[in-house]
mmCIF file of C-alpha atoms in Angstrom:
data_model
loop_
_atom_site.group_PDB
_atom_site.id
_atom_site.type_symbol
_atom_site.label_atom_id
_atom_site.label_comp_id
_atom_site.label_asym_id
_atom_site.label_seq_id
_atom_site.Cartn_x
_atom_site.Cartn_y
_atom_site.Cartn_z
ATOM 1 C CA MET A 1 -47.371 103.148 -11.147
ATOM 2 C CA VAL A 2 -49.459 101.634 -13.732
ATOM 3 C CA TYR A 3 -52.040 99.711 -12.349
ATOM 4 C CA PRO A 4 -53.701 96.941 -12.651
ATOM 5 C CA ILE A 5 -51.336 94.705 -15.211
ATOM 6 C CA PRO A 6 -51.267 90.974 -15.635
ATOM 7 C CA ALA A 7 -49.977 88.188 -13.691
ATOM 8 C CA VAL A 8 -48.348 85.450 -16.556
ATOM 9 C CA LEU A 9 -46.853 82.448 -15.639
ATOM 10 C CA VAL A 10 -43.781 81.996 -18.053
ATOM 11 C CA SER A 11 -42.494 78.498 -19.173
ATOM 12 C CA CYS A 12 -39.493 78.588 -20.181
ATOM 13 C CA GLY A 13 -37.084 75.329 -21.317
ATOM 14 C CA SER A 14 -37.023 73.066 -23.775
ATOM 15 C CA THR A 15 -36.588 69.898 -21.249
ATOM 16 C CA GLU A 16 -37.700 68.303 -18.437
ATOM 17 C CA GLU A 17 -35.132 68.811 -16.620
ATOM 18 C CA ARG A 18 -34.225 72.701 -17.689
ATOM 19 C CA ARG A 19 -38.179 73.854 -17.861
ATOM 20 C CA ASN A 20 -39.401 76.295 -15.084
ATOM 21 C CA LEU A 21 -41.979 78.780 -14.316
ATOM 22 C CA PHE A 22 -42.061 82.046 -12.720
ATOM 23 C CA THR A 23 -44.412 85.230 -12.470
ATOM 24 C CA VAL A 24 -44.119 88.137 -14.640
ATOM 25 C CA ALA A 25 -45.762 91.342 -14.321
ATOM 26 C CA TRP A 26 -44.215 93.652 -16.682
ATOM 27 C CA THR A 27 -45.729 92.252 -19.694
ATOM 28 C CA GLY A 28 -47.839 92.771 -22.518
ATOM 29 C CA THR A 29 -48.467 93.818 -26.815
ATOM 30 C CA ILE A 30 -46.318 95.725 -28.623
ATOM 31 C CA CYS A 31 -47.363 95.180 -32.202
ATOM 32 C CA THR A 32 -50.843 93.831 -34.242
ATOM 33 C CA ASN A 33 -48.990 93.287 -37.066
ATOM 34 C CA PRO A 34 -46.275 91.186 -36.955
ATOM 35 C CA ALA A 35 -47.468 89.466 -34.000
ATOM 36 C CA MET A 36 -45.081 90.935 -31.015
ATOM 37 C CA LEU A 37 -45.466 90.884 -26.721
ATOM 38 C CA TYR A 38 -42.417 91.680 -24.268
ATOM 39 C CA ILE A 39 -41.781 90.609 -21.110
ATOM 40 C CA SER A 40 -38.945 92.240 -18.769
ATOM 41 C CA VAL A 41 -36.928 89.645 -16.255
ATOM 42 C CA ARG A 42 -34.258 90.363 -13.892
ATOM 43 C CA PRO A 43 -30.699 89.700 -14.970
ATOM 44 C CA GLU A 44 -30.402 87.538 -11.673
ATOM 45 C CA ARG A 45 -33.829 85.609 -12.226
ATOM 46 C CA TYR A 46 -33.004 81.610 -12.775
ATOM 47 C CA SER A 47 -35.126 81.853 -15.848
ATOM 48 C CA TYR A 48 -33.288 84.631 -17.252
ATOM 49 C CA ASP A 49 -30.313 82.703 -18.710
ATOM 50 C CA ILE A 50 -32.978 79.950 -19.536
ATOM 51 C CA ILE A 51 -34.654 82.345 -21.808
ATOM 52 C CA ARG A 52 -31.889 84.204 -23.205
ATOM 53 C CA GLU A 53 -29.678 80.615 -23.802
ATOM 54 C CA GLU A 54 -33.066 79.372 -25.885
ATOM 55 C CA MET A 55 -34.706 82.613 -27.380
ATOM 56 C CA GLU A 56 -38.521 81.120 -26.937
ATOM 57 C CA PHE A 57 -40.395 81.265 -23.654
ATOM 58 C CA THR A 58 -44.602 81.380 -23.376
ATOM 59 C CA VAL A 59 -46.647 83.653 -21.511
ATOM 60 C CA CYS A 60 -49.579 81.856 -20.318
ATOM 61 C CA LEU A 61 -52.199 83.942 -19.294
ATOM 62 C CA THR A 62 -53.713 82.990 -15.362
ATOM 63 C CA THR A 63 -56.995 83.048 -13.514
ATOM 64 C CA GLU A 64 -58.729 82.764 -10.231
ATOM 65 C CA ALA A 65 -58.055 79.199 -9.658
ATOM 66 C CA MET A 66 -54.009 79.707 -10.282
ATOM 67 C CA ALA A 67 -53.853 82.410 -8.036
ATOM 68 C CA ARG A 68 -52.023 80.993 -5.541
ATOM 69 C CA ALA A 69 -49.577 78.475 -8.142
ATOM 70 C CA THR A 70 -49.012 82.280 -9.693
ATOM 71 C CA ASP A 71 -47.783 83.482 -6.203
ATOM 72 C CA TRP A 72 -45.849 80.337 -5.300
ATOM 73 C CA CYS A 73 -43.847 80.833 -9.000
ATOM 74 C CA GLY A 74 -42.977 84.119 -8.382
ATOM 75 C CA VAL A 75 -41.345 83.905 -4.779
ATOM 76 C CA ARG A 76 -39.736 80.708 -5.279
ATOM 77 C CA SER A 77 -36.692 80.103 -7.472
ATOM 78 C CA GLY A 78 -36.472 77.343 -9.890
ATOM 79 C CA ARG A 79 -32.853 76.478 -9.017
ATOM 80 C CA ASP A 80 -34.308 74.926 -5.679
ATOM 81 C CA TYR A 81 -37.846 73.873 -6.980
ATOM 82 C CA ASP A 82 -39.547 71.784 -9.785
ATOM 83 C CA LYS A 83 -42.556 74.101 -9.700
ATOM 84 C CA TRP A 84 -44.431 72.196 -12.395
ATOM 85 C CA ARG A 85 -44.195 69.613 -9.211
ATOM 86 C CA GLU A 86 -44.645 71.970 -6.714
ATOM 87 C CA THR A 87 -47.633 73.196 -7.849
ATOM 88 C CA GLY A 88 -49.651 70.968 -10.094
ATOM 89 C CA LEU A 89 -49.516 72.560 -12.868
ATOM 90 C CA THR A 90 -49.262 70.445 -16.017
ATOM 91 C CA PRO A 91 -46.755 71.003 -18.463
ATOM 92 C CA VAL A 92 -47.291 69.514 -22.520
ATOM 93 C CA ARG A 93 -44.967 70.516 -25.130
ATOM 94 C CA GLY A 94 -45.148 72.782 -26.884
ATOM 95 C CA HIS A 95 -46.758 73.036 -31.183
ATOM 96 C CA LYS A 96 -44.468 75.791 -32.133
ATOM 97 C CA ALA A 97 -41.592 76.830 -29.716
ATOM 98 C CA ALA A 98 -39.911 74.103 -27.942
ATOM 99 C CA CYS A 99 -41.262 74.878 -24.230
ATOM 100 C CA PHE A 100 -44.388 73.818 -22.142
ATOM 101 C CA TYR A 101 -47.011 75.074 -21.569
ATOM 102 C CA VAL A 102 -49.368 75.097 -18.814
ATOM 103 C CA GLU A 103 -52.669 73.568 -19.937
ATOM 104 C CA GLU A 104 -54.591 75.198 -17.116
ATOM 105 C CA SER A 105 -53.964 78.451 -18.809
ATOM 106 C CA PRO A 106 -56.688 79.802 -20.717
ATOM 107 C CA LEU A 107 -54.638 81.279 -23.298
ATOM 108 C CA CYS A 108 -50.674 80.710 -24.325
ATOM 109 C CA ILE A 109 -48.651 82.576 -26.163
ATOM 110 C CA GLU A 110 -45.541 80.411 -27.645
ATOM 111 C CA CYS A 111 -43.180 82.773 -28.764
ATOM 112 C CA ARG A 112 -39.283 83.568 -30.263
ATOM 113 C CA VAL A 113 -37.270 86.762 -28.797
ATOM 114 C CA LYS A 114 -36.052 89.187 -31.207
ATOM 115 C CA GLU A 115 -34.219 91.213 -29.103
ATOM 116 C CA ILE A 116 -33.327 91.471 -25.883
ATOM 117 C CA VAL A 117 -32.926 95.503 -24.770
ATOM 118 C CA HIS A 118 -30.729 96.036 -21.450
ATOM 119 C CA LEU A 119 -32.881 98.576 -19.444
ATOM 120 C CA GLY A 120 -31.364 98.744 -16.213
ATOM 121 C CA SER A 121 -32.889 97.320 -13.366
ATOM 122 C CA HIS A 122 -34.680 94.643 -15.766
ATOM 123 C CA ASP A 123 -33.438 93.399 -19.356
ATOM 124 C CA MET A 124 -36.835 93.621 -21.609
ATOM 125 C CA PHE A 125 -37.905 90.651 -24.040
ATOM 126 C CA VAL A 126 -38.996 91.725 -27.759
ATOM 127 C CA ALA A 127 -40.383 88.071 -29.206
ATOM 128 C CA ASP A 128 -41.996 87.688 -32.267
ATOM 129 C CA VAL A 129 -45.742 85.442 -31.589
ATOM 130 C CA LEU A 130 -44.999 82.523 -33.030
ATOM 131 C CA ASN A 131 -48.791 80.498 -31.966
ATOM 132 C CA VAL A 132 -51.392 81.209 -29.703
ATOM 133 C CA ILE A 133 -53.349 77.858 -27.849
ATOM 134 C CA ALA A 134 -56.578 78.951 -26.554
ATOM 135 C CA ASP A 135 -58.587 76.333 -23.954
ATOM 136 C CA ASP A 136 -61.335 75.014 -26.074
ATOM 137 C CA ARG A 137 -63.250 75.594 -22.633
ATOM 138 C CA TYR A 138 -63.988 79.345 -23.775
ATOM 139 C CA ILE A 139 -64.141 79.043 -27.640
ATOM 140 C CA ASP A 140 -68.174 79.639 -28.317
ATOM 141 C CA PRO A 141 -69.726 76.612 -30.289
ATOM 142 C CA GLU A 142 -71.625 78.725 -32.607
ATOM 143 C CA THR A 143 -69.644 81.251 -33.553
ATOM 144 C CA GLY A 144 -66.054 80.348 -33.097
ATOM 145 C CA ALA A 145 -65.646 83.136 -31.070
ATOM 146 C CA PHE A 146 -62.928 82.693 -28.359
ATOM 147 C CA ASP A 147 -64.377 84.106 -24.940
ATOM 148 C CA LEU A 148 -61.348 85.151 -22.365
ATOM 149 C CA ALA A 149 -63.258 87.249 -20.576
ATOM 150 C CA SER A 150 -65.395 84.755 -18.607
ATOM 151 C CA SER A 151 -62.574 82.613 -17.824
ATOM 152 C CA GLY A 152 -61.626 84.542 -14.839
ATOM 153 C CA LEU A 153 -58.537 85.952 -15.382
ATOM 154 C CA MET A 154 -57.291 87.604 -12.590
ATOM 155 C CA ALA A 155 -54.306 91.117 -12.085
ATOM 156 C CA TYR A 156 -51.919 92.483 -10.331
ATOM 157 C CA CYS A 157 -52.094 95.666 -8.325
ATOM 158 C CA HIS A 158 -49.483 96.686 -6.370
ATOM 159 C CA GLY A 159 -48.999 94.070 -4.496
ATOM 160 C CA GLY A 160 -51.772 92.186 -4.456
ATOM 161 C CA TYR A 161 -54.067 89.880 -7.211
ATOM 162 C CA PHE A 162 -57.813 90.817 -7.922
ATOM 163 C CA ALA A 163 -60.630 89.398 -9.824
ATOM 164 C CA LEU A 164 -61.535 90.618 -13.337
ATOM 165 C CA GLY A 165 -64.903 92.101 -12.356
ATOM 166 C CA GLU A 166 -67.912 93.346 -14.646
ATOM 167 C CA LYS A 167 -67.850 94.407 -17.873
ATOM 168 C CA LEU A 168 -68.216 98.053 -18.597
ATOM 169 C CA GLY A 169 -68.665 98.215 -21.809
ATOM 170 C CA LYS A 170 -66.808 97.210 -25.657
ATOM 171 C CA PHE A 171 -64.680 99.418 -28.017
ATOM 172 C CA GLY A 172 -66.231 102.078 -29.176
ATOM 173 C CA PHE A 173 -69.332 101.695 -27.015
ATOM 174 C CA SER A 174 -68.968 105.070 -25.875
ATOM 175 C CA VAL A 175 -70.084 106.730 -29.627
ATOM 176 C CA LYS A 176 -71.537 104.048 -31.113
ATOM 177 C CA LYS A 177 -75.331 105.595 -32.318
ATOM 178 C CA LYS A 178 -78.348 104.158 -30.449
#
């Protein structure tokens, strides 16, 4: 069991009637160049067929402020609810993907499915990253650097949602010369 992992909201569907949000914890980066990521989804999920047919989705990172909506989108089906309306999250039409993204998310990643890998209980959607949408509130005006750590990201760990805590170091700190 590899934990903690991100709990992200995935948006799919190119029309207001078909759009949906659902929670995914099995996701991650799989390549830098070209930029690629994956999500693993059970075929019985409502969003599975939408993604398979439209071949696009958007991964929206979640924060402490989005914890309730993130959980709700994971336990309720888009077959029965308009998750956008029920959670109060704001849908915004994507820039490069036809589906919507979550305005409240600090970072959204628009994707196009490259391959579907049938694994067993889940199928993995391997996708090319088309675009990254970053919330301007987390961009340092002086340096132009994006500070995702200050957004209050949350993670999922064995049935629970957790706020990410104190920074322990940065890449390479263990070998940095003093």
